[in-house]
Short mmCIF file of C-alpha atoms in Angstrom, two decimals:
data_model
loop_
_atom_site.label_atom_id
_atom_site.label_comp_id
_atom_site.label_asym_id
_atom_site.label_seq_id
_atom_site.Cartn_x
_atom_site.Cartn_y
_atom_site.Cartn_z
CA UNK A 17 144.45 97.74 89.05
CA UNK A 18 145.06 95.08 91.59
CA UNK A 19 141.53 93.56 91.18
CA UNK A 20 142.17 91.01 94.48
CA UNK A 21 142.49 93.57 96.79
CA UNK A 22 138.79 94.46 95.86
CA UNK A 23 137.26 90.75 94.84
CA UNK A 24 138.91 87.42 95.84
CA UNK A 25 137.57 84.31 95.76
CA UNK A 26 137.93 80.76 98.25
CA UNK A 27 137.83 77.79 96.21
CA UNK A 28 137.16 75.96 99.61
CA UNK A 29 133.58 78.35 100.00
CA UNK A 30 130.58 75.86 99.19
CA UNK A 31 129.30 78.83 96.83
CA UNK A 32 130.72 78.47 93.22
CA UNK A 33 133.11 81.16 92.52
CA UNK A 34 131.12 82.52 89.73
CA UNK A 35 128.76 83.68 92.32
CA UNK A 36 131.38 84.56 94.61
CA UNK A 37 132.45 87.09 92.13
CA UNK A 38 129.03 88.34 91.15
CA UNK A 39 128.49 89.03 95.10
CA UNK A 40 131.93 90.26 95.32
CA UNK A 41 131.07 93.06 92.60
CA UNK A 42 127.93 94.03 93.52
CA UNK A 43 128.98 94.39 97.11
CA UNK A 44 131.94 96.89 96.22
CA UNK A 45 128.98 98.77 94.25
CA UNK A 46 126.79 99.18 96.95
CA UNK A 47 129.67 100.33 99.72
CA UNK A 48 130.61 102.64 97.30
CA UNK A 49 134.30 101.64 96.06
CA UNK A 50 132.84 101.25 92.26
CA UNK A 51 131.21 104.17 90.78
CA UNK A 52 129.05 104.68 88.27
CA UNK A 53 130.64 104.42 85.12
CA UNK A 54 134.09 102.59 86.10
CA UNK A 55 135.48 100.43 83.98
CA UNK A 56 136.57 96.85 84.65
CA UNK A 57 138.44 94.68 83.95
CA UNK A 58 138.26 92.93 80.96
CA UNK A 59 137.17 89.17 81.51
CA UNK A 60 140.72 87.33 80.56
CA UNK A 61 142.32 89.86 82.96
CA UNK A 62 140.44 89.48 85.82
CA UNK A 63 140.58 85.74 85.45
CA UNK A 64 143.99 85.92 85.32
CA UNK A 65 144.48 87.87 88.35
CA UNK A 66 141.57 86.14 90.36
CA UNK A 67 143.44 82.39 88.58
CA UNK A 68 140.18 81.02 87.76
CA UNK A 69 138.74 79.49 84.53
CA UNK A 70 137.82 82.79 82.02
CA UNK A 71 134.56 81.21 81.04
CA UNK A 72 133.59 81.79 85.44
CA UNK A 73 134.33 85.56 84.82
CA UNK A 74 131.96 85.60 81.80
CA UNK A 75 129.61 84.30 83.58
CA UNK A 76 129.44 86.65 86.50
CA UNK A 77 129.78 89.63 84.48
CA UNK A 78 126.90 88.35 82.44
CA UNK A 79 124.19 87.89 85.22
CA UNK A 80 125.58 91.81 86.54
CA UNK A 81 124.89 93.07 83.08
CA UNK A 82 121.24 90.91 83.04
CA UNK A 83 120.74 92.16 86.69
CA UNK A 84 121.53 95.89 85.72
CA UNK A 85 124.44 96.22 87.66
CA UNK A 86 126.86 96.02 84.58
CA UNK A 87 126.96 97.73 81.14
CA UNK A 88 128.63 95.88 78.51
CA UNK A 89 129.47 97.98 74.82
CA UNK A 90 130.94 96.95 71.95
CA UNK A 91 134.47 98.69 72.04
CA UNK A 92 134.38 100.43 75.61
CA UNK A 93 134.52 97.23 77.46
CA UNK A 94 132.53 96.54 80.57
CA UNK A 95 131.58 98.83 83.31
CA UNK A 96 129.69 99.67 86.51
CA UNK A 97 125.73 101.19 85.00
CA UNK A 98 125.66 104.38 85.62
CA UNK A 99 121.93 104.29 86.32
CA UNK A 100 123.10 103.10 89.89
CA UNK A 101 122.74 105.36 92.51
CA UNK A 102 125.08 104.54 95.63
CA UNK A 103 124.05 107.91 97.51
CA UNK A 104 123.07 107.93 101.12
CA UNK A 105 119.36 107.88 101.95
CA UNK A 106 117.56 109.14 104.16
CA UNK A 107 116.08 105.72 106.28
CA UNK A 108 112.50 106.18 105.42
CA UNK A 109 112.10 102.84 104.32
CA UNK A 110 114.64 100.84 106.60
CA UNK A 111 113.58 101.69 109.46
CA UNK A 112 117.32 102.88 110.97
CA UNK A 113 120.60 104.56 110.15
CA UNK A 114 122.10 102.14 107.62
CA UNK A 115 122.82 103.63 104.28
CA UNK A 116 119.81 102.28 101.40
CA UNK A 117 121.78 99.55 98.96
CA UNK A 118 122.06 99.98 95.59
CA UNK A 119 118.76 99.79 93.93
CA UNK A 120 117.81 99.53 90.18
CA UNK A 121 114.49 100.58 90.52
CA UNK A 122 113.86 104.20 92.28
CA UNK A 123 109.82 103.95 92.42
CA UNK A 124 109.99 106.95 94.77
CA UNK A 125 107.32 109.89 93.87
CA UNK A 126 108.34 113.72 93.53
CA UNK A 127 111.14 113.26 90.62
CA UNK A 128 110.65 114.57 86.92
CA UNK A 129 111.51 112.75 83.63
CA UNK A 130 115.04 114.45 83.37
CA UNK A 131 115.51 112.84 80.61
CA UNK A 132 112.58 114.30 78.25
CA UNK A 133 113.91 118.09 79.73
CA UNK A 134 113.60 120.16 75.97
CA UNK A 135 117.39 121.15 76.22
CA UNK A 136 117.51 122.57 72.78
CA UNK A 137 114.79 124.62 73.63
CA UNK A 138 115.53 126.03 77.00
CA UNK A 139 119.31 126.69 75.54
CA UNK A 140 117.51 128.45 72.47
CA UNK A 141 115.36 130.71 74.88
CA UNK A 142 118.45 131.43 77.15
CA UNK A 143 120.42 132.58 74.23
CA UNK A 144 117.42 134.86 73.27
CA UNK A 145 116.96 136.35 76.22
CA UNK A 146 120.63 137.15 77.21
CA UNK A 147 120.84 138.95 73.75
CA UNK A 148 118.09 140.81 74.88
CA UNK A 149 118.96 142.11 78.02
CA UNK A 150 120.42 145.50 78.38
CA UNK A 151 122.76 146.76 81.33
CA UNK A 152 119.72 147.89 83.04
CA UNK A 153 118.59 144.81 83.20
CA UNK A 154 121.63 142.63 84.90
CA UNK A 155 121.03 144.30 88.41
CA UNK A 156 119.14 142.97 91.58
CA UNK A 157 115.51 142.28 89.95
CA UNK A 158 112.32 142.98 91.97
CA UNK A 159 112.07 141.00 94.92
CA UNK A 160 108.77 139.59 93.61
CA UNK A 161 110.42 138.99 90.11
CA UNK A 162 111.08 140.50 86.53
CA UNK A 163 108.43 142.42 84.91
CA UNK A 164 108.54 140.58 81.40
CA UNK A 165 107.74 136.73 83.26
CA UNK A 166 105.29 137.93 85.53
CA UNK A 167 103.27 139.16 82.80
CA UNK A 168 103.85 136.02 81.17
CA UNK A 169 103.09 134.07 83.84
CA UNK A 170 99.90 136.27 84.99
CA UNK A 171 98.86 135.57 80.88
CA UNK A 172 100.03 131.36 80.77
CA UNK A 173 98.01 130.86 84.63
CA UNK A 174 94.92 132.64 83.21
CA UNK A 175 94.34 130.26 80.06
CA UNK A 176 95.82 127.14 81.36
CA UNK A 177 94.19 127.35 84.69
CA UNK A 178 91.66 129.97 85.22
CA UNK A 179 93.46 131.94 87.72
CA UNK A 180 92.07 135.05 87.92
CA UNK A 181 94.84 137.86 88.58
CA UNK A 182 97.61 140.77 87.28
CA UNK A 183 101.12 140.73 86.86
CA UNK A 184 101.37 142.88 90.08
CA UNK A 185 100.43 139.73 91.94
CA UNK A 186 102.78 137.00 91.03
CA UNK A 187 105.27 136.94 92.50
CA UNK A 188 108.67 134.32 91.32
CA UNK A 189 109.74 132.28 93.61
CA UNK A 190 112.86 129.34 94.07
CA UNK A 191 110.03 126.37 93.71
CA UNK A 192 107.44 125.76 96.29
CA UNK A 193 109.60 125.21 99.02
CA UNK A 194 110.16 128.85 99.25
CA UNK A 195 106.86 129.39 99.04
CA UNK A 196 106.17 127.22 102.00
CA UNK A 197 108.80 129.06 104.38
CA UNK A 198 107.66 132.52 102.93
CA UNK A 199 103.92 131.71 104.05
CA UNK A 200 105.17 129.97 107.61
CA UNK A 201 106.93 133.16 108.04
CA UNK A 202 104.29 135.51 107.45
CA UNK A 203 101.20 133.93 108.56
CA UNK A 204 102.42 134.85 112.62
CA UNK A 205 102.42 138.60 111.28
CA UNK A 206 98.90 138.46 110.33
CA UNK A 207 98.29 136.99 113.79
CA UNK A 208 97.62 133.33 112.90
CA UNK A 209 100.06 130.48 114.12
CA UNK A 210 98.57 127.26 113.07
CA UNK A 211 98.69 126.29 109.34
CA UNK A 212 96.28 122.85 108.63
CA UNK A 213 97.41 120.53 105.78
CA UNK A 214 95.65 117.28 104.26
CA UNK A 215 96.11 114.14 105.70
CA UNK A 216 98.31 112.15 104.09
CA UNK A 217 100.37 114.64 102.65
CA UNK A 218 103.96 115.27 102.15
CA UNK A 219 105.57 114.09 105.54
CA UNK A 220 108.47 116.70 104.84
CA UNK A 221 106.48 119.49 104.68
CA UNK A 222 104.03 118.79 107.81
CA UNK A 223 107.56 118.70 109.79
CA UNK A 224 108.61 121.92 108.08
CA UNK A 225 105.50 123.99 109.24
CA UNK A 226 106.53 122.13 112.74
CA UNK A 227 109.91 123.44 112.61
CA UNK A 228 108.54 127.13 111.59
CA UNK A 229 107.29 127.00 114.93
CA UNK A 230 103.46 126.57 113.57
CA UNK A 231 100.96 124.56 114.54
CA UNK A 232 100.02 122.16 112.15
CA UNK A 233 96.97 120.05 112.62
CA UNK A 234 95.97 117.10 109.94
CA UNK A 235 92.95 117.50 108.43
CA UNK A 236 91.62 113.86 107.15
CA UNK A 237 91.08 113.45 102.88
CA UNK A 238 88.88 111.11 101.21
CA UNK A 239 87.94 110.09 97.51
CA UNK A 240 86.07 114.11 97.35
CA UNK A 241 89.20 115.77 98.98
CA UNK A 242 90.02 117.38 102.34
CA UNK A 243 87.04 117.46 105.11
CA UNK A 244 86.49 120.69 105.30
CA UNK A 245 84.10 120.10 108.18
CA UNK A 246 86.73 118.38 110.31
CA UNK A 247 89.32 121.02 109.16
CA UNK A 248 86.21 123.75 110.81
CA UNK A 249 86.76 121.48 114.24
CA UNK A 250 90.83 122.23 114.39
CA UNK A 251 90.22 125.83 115.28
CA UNK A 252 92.99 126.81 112.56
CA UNK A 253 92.47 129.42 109.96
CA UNK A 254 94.78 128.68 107.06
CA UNK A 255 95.49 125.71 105.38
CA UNK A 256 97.88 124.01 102.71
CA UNK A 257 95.64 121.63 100.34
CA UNK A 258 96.55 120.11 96.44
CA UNK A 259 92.98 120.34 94.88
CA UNK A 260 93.33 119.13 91.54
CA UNK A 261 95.43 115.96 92.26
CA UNK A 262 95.56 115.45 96.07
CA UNK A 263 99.06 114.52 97.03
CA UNK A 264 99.66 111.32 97.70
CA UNK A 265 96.01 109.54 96.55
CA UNK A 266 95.06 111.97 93.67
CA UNK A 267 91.59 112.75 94.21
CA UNK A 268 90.35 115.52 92.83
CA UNK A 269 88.28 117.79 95.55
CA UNK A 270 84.89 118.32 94.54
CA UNK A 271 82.60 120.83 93.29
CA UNK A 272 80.65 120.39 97.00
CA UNK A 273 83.82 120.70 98.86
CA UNK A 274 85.93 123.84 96.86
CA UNK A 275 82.71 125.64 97.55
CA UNK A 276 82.67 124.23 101.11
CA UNK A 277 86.15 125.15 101.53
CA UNK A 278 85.71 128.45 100.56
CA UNK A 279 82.98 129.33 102.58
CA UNK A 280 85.55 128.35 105.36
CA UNK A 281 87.88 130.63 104.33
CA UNK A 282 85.27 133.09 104.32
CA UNK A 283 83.80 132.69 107.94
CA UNK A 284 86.81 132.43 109.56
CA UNK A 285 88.66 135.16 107.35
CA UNK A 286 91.29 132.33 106.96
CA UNK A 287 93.52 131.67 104.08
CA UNK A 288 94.18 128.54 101.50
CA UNK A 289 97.25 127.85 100.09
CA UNK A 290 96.50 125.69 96.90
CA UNK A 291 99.77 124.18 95.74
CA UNK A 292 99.11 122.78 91.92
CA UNK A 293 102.16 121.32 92.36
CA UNK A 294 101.79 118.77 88.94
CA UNK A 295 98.93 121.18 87.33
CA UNK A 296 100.53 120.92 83.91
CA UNK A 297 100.76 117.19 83.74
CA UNK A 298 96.65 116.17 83.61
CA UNK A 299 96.64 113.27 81.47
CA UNK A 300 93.18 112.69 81.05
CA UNK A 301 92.02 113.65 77.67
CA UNK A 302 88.87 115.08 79.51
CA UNK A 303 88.73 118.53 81.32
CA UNK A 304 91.29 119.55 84.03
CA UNK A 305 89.96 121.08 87.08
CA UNK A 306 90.50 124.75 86.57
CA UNK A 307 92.39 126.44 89.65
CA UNK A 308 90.78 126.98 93.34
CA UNK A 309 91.66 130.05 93.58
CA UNK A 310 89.07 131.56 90.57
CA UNK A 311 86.93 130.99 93.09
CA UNK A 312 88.10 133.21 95.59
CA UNK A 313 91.01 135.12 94.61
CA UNK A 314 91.11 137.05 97.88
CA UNK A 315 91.24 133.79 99.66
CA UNK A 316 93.51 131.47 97.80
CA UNK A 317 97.40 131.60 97.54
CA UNK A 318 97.86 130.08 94.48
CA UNK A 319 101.58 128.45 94.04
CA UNK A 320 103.19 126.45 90.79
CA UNK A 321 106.38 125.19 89.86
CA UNK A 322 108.65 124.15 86.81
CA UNK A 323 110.37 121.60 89.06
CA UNK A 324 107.70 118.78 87.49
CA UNK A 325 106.87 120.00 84.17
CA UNK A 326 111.09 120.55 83.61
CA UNK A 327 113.45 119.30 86.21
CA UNK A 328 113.95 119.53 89.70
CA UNK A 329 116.86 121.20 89.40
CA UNK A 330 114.98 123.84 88.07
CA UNK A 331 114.04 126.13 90.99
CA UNK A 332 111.91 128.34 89.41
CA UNK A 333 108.19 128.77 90.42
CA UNK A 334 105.25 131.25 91.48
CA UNK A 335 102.81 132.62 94.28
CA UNK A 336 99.64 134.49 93.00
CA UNK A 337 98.80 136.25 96.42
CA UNK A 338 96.06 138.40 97.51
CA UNK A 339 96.71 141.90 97.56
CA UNK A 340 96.05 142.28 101.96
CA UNK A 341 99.16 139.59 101.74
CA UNK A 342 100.86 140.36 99.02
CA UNK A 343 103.26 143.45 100.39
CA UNK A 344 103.32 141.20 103.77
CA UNK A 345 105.21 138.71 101.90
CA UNK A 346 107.50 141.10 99.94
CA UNK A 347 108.23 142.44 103.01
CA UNK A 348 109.18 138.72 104.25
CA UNK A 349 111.04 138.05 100.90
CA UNK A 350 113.41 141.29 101.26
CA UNK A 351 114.89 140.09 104.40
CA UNK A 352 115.77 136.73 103.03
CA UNK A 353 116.93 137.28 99.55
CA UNK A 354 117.33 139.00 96.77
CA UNK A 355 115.49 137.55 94.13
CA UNK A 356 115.59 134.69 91.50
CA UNK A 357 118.41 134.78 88.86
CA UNK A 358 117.84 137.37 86.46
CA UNK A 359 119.17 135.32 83.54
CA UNK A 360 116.75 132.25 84.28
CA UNK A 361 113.59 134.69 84.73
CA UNK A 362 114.11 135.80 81.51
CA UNK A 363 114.74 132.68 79.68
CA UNK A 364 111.50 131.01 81.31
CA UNK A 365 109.68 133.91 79.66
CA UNK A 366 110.94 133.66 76.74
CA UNK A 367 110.17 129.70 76.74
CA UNK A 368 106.64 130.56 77.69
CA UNK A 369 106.17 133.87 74.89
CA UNK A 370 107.64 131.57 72.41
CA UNK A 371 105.24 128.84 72.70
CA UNK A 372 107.92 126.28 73.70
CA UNK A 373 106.96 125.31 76.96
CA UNK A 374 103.26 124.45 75.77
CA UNK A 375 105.07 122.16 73.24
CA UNK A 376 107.41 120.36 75.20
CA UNK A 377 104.15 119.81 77.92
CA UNK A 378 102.39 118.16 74.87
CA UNK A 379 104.86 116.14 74.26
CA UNK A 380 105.80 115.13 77.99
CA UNK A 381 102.00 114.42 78.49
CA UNK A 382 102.20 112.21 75.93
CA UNK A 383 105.09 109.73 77.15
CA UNK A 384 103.63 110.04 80.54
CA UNK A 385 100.17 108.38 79.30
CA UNK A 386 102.19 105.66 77.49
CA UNK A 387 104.29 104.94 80.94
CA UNK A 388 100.95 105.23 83.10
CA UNK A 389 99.00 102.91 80.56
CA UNK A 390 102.37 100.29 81.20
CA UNK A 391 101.63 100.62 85.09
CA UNK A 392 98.16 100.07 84.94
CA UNK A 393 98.39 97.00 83.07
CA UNK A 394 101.36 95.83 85.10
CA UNK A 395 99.52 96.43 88.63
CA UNK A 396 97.02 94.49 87.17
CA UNK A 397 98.76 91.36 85.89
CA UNK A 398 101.02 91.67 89.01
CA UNK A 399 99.51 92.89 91.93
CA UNK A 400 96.44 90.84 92.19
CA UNK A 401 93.59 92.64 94.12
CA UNK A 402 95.55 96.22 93.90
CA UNK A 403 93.73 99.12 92.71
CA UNK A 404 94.92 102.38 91.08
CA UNK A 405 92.48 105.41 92.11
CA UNK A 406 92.57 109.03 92.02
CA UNK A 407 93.46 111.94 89.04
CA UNK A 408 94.81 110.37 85.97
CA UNK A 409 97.78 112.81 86.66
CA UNK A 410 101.17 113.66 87.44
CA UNK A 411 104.40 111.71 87.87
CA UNK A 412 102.91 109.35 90.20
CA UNK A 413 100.48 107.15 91.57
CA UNK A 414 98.56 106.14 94.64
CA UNK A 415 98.08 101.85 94.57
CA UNK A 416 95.81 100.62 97.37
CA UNK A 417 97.05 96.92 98.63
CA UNK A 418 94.19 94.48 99.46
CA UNK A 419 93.67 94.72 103.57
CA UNK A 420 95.32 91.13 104.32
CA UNK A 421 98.91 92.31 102.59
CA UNK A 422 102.00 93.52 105.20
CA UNK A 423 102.80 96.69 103.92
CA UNK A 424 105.99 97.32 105.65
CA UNK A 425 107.00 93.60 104.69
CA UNK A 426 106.24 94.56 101.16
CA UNK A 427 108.28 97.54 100.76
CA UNK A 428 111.19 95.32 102.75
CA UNK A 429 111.06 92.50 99.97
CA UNK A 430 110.78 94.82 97.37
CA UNK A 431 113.97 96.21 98.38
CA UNK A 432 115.53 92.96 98.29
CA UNK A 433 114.50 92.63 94.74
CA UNK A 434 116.22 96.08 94.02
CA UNK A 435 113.01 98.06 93.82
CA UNK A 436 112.40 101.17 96.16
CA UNK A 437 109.19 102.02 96.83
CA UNK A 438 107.31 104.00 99.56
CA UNK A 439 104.20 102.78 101.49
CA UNK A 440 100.87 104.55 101.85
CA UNK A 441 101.37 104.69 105.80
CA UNK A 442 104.14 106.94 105.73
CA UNK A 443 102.44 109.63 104.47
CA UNK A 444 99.89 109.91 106.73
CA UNK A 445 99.68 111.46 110.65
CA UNK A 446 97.51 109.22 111.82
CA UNK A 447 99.58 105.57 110.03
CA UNK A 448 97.38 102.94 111.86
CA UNK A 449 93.95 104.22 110.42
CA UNK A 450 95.11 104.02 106.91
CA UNK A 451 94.73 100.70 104.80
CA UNK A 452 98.14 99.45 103.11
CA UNK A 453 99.53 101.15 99.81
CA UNK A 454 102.17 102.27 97.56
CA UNK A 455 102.80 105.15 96.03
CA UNK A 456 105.02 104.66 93.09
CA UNK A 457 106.41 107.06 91.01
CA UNK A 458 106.79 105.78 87.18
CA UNK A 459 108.27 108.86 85.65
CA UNK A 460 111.54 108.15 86.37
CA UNK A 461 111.99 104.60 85.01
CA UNK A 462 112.21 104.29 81.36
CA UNK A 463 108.98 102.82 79.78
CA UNK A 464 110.37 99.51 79.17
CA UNK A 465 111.28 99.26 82.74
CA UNK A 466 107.93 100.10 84.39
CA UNK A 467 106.74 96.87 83.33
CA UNK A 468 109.61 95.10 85.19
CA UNK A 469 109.73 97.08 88.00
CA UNK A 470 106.54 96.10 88.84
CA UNK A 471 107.07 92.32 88.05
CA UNK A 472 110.01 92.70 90.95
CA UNK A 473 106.95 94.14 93.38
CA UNK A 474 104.45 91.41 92.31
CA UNK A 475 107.25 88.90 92.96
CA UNK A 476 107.53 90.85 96.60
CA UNK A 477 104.18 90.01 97.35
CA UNK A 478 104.22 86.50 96.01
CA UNK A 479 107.13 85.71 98.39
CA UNK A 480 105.09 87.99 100.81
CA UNK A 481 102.20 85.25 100.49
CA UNK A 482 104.04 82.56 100.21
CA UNK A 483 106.00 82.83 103.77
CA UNK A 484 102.60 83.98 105.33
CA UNK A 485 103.43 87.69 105.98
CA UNK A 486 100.18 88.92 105.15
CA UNK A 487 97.20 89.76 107.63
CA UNK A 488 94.67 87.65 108.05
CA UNK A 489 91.48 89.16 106.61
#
């Protein structure tokens, strides 16, 4: 390969040429020319083609490989990490229509541990089910889902949650983002168009309910959970909350408030969705908040997913509906689809008849409380004045920033130091009444990287200080 066309070198440029190669490399990563897993040159070669000294080549390639750009092995030779991700993004964080760079670091919340997903399990449980399944059985399924995994699911929600319901009303859904359109879409039919959610929430789906042509007031949360009396003031009659770890701050609404909230419901013969969106991932050895909706089951849509627990490729998940909504919804479903794949329905109930699924949760629980233990003690040495709060919970984590820091700055320099990371003001409606944050999601970095990652943000803020972008208190 005609390495010059891709990295030269000026031996009148005042940087060295070491660097100039290191830059050279890193910037072919990052506009996408090297991939993931391409394999250079080998050090003598590109020195010879580049005509510099071999010992400036070994160099560079060792501060990519320190950096995490690079992976050196014993007998494959040198090549591009294939931890990099050189995908477009979305500008959430840069503020415009440039493509992210490569980062080393993804801090972002929402993604699963792919890498603990209990492959020789689920293949095991696929096998067993597809040796199980008769002709009968390999046509269109129920719209609302096999018979075999709703009665597992209707058994698994009622011990590890305390939902209260029958097979008849589960219904198996793609994840909860079908669950979101299927409720936007049937909510008008029932004569309601506004649909309230927390505030912060997920920004994506507050624009989805937008898009569904719902209103969609924001309904203010603190440490106890949503305000249910400034959610009485917005006039609406349904609303999307996360009661056992609020998404993104993780409090857990109280015992005051679910009854509160109910009583809403109740008065204004409204509706709450409850998305337990990371209910099987409570880390605290102490008692999980059972499910809102044993409080009301004729009030509360109660909707899971597999997408944390497994892998967000795996769109597989559930909506325990009231019965007065129930056939509204199946009516919904039928003119969108057909159903979820027969083969996967089956599998998942094999993986949760078999016991396997309550395994591989013990297990996953387990590395999460090692990598959340890492965090907490690296916010701490790092992020002086920072606080953790909320749920001991999930994949992620909400970090209030003392008032003085820049968040926006922050998040800037962090991406500089390879580490992407979402502020706390982009989650909520109303940005300029919220205090800065980050909300950092640790389940995708190996263990021994958490520590670093968050080294690279305390070194953010540092610089941050140093150069005087923070507030004045």
């Amino acid at each position: 390969m005609p390495w010059n066309t891709l990295i030269d070198v000026a031996r009148e440029d005042v940087l060295p040429l070491t660097a100039q190669i290191r830059d050279g490399i890193k910037r072919e990563i990052a506009e996408g020319a090297l991939h993931p897993g391409t394999r250079l040159p080998s050090s003598r070669q590109l020195a010879e083609d580049l005509r510099v000294s071999r010992s400036v080549v070994v160099e560079a390639y060792g501060q990519l490989v320190a950096g995490g750009y690079l992976e050196a092995t014993r007998g494959s030779g040198t090549r591009v990490a294939t931890h990099l991700d050189r995908g477009t993004r979305m500008p959430t964080l840069l503020g415009d229509a440039r493509p992210a760079p490569v980062i080393r670091w993804d801090l972002r919340a929402g993604g699963a541990d792919a890498s603990a997903f209990p492959q020789r399990e689920w293949l095991a449980a696929y096998q067993r089910a597809a040796r199980r399944l008769g002709p009968r059985d390999l046509g269109y399924p129920p719209v609302s889902g096999v018979p075999a995994l709703r009665a597992e699911l209707a058994r698994y929600l009622g011990r590890a949650r305390g939902v209260h319901t029958t097979p008849e009303h589960v219904m198996v859904v793609s994840g909860f983002a079908q669950t979101l359109g299927l409720v936007c879409a049937t909510l008008p039919r029932t004569g309601l168009g506004a649909l309230a959610v927390e505030d912060p929430c997920h920004p994506q789906q507050r624009q989805f309910i937008v898009e569904s042509g719902l209103d969609c007031p924001s309904v203010p949360v603190d440490e106890h959970g949503i305000d249910v009396a400034a959610l009485a003031r917005t006039g609406a009659r349904a609303v999307l909350v996360t009661p056992a770890h609020q998404f993104p701050t993780g409090a857990v609404l109280s015992a005051d408030r679910r009854a509160a909230l109910v009583r809403w419901a109740e008065d204004v013969d409204g509706w709450i969705i409850e998305d337990d969106y990371d209910g099987d991932l409570w880390l605290d050895h102490g008692r999980r908040p059972t499910a809102l909706q044993r409080l009301s089951p004729s009030r509360v849509l109660y909707a899971g997913t597999a997408s944390k627990s497994l892998a967000s490729g795996m769109r597989l998940g559930w909506l325990v509906a009231p019965p007065r909504l129930r056939r509204r919804l199946e009516e919904v479903r039928s003119q969108r689809d057909l159903g979820c794949d027969v083969f996967t329905q089956h599998a998942f109930a094999e993986l949760l008849d078999g016991g396997e699924l309550d395994r591989h949760l013990r297990r996953q629980r387990e590395r999460l409380r090692a990598r959340r233990e890492v965090f907490h003690e690296a916010v701490r040495r790092r992020l002086p004045g920072a606080r953790i709060v909320g749920a001991f919970a999930g994949l992620h984590a909400y970090v209030q920033l003392p008032h003085r820091v820049d968040e926006a700055a922050l998040v800037a320099r962090a991406l500089r130091r390879s580490v992407l990371v979402r502020g706390g003001r982009s989650y909520h409606h109303r940005s300029w009444q919220s205090g800065p944050a980050l909300v950092v999601g640790y389940a995708g970095v190996p263990r021994s990287g958490v520590a670093e990652a968050v080294r690279e943000l305390g070194e953010a803020y540092a610089e941050s200080a140093a150069d005087g972008c923070l507030r004045s208190a």
